[in-house]
mmCIF file of C-alpha atoms in Angstrom:
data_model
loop_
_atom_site.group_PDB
_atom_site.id
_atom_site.type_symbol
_atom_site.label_atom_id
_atom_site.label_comp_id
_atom_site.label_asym_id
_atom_site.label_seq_id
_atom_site.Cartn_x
_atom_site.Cartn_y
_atom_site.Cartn_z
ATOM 1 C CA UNK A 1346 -35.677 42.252 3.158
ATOM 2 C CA UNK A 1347 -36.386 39.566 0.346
ATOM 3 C CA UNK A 1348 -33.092 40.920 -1.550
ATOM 4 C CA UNK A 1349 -31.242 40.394 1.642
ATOM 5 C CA UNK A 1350 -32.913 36.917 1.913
ATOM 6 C CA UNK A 1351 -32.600 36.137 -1.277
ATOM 7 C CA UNK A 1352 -28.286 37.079 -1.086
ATOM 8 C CA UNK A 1353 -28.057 34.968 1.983
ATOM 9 C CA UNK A 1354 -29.895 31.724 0.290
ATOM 10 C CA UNK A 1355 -27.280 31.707 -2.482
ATOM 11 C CA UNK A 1356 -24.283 32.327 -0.126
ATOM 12 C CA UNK A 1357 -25.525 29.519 1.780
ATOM 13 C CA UNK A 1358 -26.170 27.159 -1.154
ATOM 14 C CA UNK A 1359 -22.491 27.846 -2.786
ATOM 15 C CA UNK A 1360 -20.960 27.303 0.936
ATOM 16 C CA UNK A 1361 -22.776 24.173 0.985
ATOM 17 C CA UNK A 1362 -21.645 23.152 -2.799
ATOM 18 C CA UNK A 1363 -18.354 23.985 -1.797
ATOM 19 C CA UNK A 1364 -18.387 21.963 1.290
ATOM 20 C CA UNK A 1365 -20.394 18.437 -0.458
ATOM 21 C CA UNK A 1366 -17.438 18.932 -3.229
ATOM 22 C CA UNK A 1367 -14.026 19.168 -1.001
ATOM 23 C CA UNK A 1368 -15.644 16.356 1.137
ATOM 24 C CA UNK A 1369 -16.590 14.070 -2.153
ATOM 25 C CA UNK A 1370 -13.162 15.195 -3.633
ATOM 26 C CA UNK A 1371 -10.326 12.541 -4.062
ATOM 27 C CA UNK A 1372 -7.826 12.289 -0.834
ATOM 28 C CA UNK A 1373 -4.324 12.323 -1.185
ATOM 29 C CA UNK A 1374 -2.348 9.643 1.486
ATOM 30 C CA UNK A 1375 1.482 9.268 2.439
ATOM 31 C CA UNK A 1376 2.608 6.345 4.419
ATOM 32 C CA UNK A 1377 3.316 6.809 8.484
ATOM 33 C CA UNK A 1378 6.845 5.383 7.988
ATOM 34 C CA UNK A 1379 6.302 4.756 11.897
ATOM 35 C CA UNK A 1380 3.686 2.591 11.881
ATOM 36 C CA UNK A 1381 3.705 0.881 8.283
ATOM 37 C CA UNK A 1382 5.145 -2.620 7.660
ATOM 38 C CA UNK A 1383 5.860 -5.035 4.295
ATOM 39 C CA UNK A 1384 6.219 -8.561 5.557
ATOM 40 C CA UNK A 1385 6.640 -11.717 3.665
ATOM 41 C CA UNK A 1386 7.286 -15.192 4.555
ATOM 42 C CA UNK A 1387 8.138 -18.394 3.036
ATOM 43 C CA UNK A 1388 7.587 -21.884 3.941
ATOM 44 C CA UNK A 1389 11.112 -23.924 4.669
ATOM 45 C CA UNK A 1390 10.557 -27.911 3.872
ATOM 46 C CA UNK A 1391 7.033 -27.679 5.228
ATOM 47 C CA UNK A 1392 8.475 -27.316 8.834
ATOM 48 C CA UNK A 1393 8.249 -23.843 9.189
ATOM 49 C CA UNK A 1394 7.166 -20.384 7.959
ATOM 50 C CA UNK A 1395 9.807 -17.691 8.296
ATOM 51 C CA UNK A 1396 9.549 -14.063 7.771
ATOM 52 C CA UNK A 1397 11.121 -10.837 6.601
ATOM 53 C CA UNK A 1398 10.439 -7.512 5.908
ATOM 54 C CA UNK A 1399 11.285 -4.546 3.499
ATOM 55 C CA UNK A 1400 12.520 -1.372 5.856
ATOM 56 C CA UNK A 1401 12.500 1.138 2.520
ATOM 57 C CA UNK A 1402 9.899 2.161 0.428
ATOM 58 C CA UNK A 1403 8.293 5.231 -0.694
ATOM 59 C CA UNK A 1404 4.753 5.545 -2.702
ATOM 60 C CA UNK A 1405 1.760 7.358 -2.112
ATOM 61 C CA UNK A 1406 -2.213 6.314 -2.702
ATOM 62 C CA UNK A 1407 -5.478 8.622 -3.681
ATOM 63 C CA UNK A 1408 -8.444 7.313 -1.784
ATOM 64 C CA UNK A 1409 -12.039 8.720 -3.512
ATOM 65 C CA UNK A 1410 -14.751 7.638 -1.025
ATOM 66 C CA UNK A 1411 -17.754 8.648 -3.527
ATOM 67 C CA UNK A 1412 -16.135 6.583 -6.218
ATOM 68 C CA UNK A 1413 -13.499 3.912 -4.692
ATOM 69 C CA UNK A 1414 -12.651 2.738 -8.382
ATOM 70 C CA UNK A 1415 -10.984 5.974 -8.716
ATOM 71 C CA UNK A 1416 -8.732 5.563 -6.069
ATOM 72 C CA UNK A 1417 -5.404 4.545 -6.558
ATOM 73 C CA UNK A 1418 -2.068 3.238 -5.113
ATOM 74 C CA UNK A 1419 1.622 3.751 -6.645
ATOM 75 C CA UNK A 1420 4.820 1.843 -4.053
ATOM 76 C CA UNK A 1421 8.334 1.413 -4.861
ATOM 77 C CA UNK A 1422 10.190 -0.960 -2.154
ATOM 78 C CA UNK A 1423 13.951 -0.913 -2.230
ATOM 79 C CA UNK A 1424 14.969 -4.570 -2.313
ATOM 80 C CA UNK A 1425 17.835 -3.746 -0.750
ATOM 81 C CA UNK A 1426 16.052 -3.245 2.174
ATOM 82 C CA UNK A 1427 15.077 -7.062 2.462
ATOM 83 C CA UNK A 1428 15.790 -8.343 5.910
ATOM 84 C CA UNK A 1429 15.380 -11.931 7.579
ATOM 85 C CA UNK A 1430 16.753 -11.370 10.695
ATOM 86 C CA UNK A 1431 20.161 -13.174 9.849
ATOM 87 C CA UNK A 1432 23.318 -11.879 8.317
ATOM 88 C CA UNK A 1433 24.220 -14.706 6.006
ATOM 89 C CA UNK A 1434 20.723 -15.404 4.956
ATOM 90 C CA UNK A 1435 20.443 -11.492 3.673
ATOM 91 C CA UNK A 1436 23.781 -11.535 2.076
ATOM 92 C CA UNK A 1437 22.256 -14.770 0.421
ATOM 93 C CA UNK A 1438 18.782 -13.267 0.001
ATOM 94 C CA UNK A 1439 20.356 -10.222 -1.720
ATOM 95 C CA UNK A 1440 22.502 -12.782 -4.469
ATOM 96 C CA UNK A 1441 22.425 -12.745 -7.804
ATOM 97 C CA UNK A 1442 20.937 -16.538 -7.643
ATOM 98 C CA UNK A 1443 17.671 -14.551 -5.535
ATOM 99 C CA UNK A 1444 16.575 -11.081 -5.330
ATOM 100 C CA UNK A 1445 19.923 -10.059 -7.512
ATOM 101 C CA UNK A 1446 19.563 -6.834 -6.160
ATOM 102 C CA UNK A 1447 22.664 -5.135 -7.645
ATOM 103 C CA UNK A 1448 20.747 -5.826 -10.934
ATOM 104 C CA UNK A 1449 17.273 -4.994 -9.603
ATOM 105 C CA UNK A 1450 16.973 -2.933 -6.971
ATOM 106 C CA UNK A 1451 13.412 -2.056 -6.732
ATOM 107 C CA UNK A 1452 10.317 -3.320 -7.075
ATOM 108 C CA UNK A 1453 6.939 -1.713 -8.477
ATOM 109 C CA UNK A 1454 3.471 -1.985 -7.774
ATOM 110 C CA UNK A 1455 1.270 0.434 -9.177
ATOM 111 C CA UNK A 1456 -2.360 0.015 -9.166
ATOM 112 C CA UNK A 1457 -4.772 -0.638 -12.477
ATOM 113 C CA UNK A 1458 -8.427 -1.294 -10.901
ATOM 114 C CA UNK A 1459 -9.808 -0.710 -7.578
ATOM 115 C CA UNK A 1460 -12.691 -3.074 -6.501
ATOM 116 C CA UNK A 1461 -15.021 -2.602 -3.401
ATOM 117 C CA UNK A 1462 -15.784 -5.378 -0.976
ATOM 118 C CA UNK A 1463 -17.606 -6.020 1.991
ATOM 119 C CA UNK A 1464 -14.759 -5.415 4.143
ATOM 120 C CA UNK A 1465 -12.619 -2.884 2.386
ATOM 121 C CA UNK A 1466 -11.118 -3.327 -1.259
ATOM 122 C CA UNK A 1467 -9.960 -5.801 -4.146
ATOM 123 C CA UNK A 1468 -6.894 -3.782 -5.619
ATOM 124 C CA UNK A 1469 -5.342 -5.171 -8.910
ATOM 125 C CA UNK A 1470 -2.160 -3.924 -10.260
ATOM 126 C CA UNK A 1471 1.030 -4.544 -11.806
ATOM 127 C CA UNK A 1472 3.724 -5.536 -9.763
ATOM 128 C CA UNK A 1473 7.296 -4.924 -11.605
ATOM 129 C CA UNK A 1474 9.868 -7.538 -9.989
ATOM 130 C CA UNK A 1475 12.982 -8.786 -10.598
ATOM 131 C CA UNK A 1476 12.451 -7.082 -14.007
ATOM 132 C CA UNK A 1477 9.416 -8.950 -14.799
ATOM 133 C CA UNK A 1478 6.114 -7.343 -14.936
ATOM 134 C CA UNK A 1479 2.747 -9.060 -13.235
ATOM 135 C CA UNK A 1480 -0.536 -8.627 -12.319
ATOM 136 C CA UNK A 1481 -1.001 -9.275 -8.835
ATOM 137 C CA UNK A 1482 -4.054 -8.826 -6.687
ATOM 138 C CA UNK A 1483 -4.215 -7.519 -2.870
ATOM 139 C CA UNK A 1484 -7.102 -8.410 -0.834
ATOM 140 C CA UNK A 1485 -7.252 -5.360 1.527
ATOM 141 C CA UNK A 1486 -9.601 -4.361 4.604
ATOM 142 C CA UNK A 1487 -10.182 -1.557 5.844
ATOM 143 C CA UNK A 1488 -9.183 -1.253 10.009
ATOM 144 C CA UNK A 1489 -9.650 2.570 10.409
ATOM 145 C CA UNK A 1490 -10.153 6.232 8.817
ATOM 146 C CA UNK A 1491 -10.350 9.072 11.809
ATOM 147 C CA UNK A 1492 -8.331 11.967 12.788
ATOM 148 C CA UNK A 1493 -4.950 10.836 14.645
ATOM 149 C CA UNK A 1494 -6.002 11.190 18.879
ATOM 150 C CA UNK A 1495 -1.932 12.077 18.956
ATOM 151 C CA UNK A 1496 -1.344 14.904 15.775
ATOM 152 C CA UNK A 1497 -5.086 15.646 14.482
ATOM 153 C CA UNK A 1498 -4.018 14.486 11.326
ATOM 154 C CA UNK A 1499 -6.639 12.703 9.632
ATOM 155 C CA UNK A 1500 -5.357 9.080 9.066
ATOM 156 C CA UNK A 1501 -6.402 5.726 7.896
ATOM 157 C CA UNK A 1502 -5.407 2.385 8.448
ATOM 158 C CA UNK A 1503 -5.577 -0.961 6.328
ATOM 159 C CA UNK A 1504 -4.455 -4.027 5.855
ATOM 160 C CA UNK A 1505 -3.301 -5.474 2.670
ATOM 161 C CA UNK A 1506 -2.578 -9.799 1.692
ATOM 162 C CA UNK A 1507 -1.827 -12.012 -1.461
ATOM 163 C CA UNK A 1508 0.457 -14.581 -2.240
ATOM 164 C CA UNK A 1509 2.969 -14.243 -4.779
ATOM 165 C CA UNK A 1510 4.692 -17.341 -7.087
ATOM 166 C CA UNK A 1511 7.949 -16.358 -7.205
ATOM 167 C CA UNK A 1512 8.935 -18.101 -10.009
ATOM 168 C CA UNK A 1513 6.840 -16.168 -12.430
ATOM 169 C CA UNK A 1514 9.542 -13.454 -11.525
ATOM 170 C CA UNK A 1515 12.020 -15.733 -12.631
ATOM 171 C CA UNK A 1516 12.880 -15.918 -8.763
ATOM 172 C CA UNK A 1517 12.875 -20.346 -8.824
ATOM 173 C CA UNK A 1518 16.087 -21.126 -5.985
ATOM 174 C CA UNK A 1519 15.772 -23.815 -4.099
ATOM 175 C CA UNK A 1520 12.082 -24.946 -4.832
ATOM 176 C CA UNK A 1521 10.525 -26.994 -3.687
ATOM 177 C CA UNK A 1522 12.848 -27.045 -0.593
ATOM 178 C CA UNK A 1523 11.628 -23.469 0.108
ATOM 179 C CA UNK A 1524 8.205 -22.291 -1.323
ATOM 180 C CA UNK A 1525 7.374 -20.756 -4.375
ATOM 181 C CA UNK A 1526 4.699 -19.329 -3.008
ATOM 182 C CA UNK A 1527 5.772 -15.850 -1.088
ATOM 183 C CA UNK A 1528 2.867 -14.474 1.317
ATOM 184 C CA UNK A 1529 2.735 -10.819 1.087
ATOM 185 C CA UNK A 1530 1.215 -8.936 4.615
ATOM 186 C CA UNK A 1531 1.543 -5.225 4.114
ATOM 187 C CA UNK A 1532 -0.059 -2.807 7.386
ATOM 188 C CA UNK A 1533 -0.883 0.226 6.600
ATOM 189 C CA UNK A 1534 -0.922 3.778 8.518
ATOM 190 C CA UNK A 1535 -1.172 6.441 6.194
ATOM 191 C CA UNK A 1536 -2.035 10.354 6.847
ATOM 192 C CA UNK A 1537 -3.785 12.884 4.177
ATOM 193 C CA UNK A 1538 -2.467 15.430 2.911
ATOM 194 C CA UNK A 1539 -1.511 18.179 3.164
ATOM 195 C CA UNK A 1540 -1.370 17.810 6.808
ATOM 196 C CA UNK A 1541 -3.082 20.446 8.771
ATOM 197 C CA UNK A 1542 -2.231 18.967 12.111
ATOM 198 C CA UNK A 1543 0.222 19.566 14.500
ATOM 199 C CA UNK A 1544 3.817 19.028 13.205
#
């Protein structure tokens, strides 16, 4: 009876080492195309901000709730992609005088240090644009992290900002007519992987 005891105690303990460790372990993330947006805006003669948005991208980011400096976040955006709602202003946009896409047509964040706040996460990285290389830093909070009511998938959701100077990119048209300053607002769906929800 104590053997048998005994067997059971150390079948328990290894379950339970094997659960703490796959629930401390890093989490991979991919990005709910869906339900994910990359906004900027500029301001036009102080008059008025107007926005776009990138529509491609493709990245991934490892979340590690035991140790949040471990997590990381890698995006490429196709600059191609770059829409303000207006044909001649994206033809424009797209110009070798701007974004001079044909020459550069993606940009790359990939992250260096991961900082915890009160509300969610300071996450520095370098941000490759325009063929110039930065350190930028994104102020993000944290809006959610639960298992999707819709698919089961576990998901989380967040909220990213920070203000770019485009002409450290080398990006200077028509300042100060139109800001150098380009606000960055990037929402955030993302589920884990590998999925074990419904498809």
């Amino acid at each position: 009876m104590k053997k048998s005891l005994a067997v059971w105690v150390m079948l328990a303990s290894s379950w339970l080492g094997l659960t703490t460790a796959a629930q401390a372990a890093p989490e991979t993330y991919v990005f709910d195309k869906s339900h994910t947006r990359i906004f900027f805006d500029v301001n036009h003669l102080g008059f008025s901000q107007y926005r776009g948005m990138f529509h491609e991208y493709d990245g991934t980011f490892v979340f590690d709730a035991k140790n949040l400096a471990k997590s990381k976040v890698d995006v490429t955006i196709q600059m191609t992609s770059a829409d303000m709602y207006h044909d001649k202003m994206n033809e424009h946009l797209k110009a070798d005088d701007i974004l001079d896409v044909a020459k550069y047509p993606t940009a790359h964040f990939v992250s260096t240090a991961v900082e915890k706040t009160d509300k969610g996460a300071k996450v520095t990285g370098n941000l490759t644009l325009h063929g110039v290389t930065k350190s930028v830093i994104l102020d993000v909070t944290f809006n959610e992290a639960k298992p999707h009511p819709m698919n089961k998938q576990f998901t989380r959701g967040f909220t990213a900002l920070t203000v770019l100077d485009r002409g450290e990119f080398g990006i200077g048209y028509a300042v100060p007519m139109v800001s150098k300053e380009v606000n960055l607002y990037i929402s955030v769906e993302a589920q884990r992987t590998p999925a074990t929800g419904k498809k």
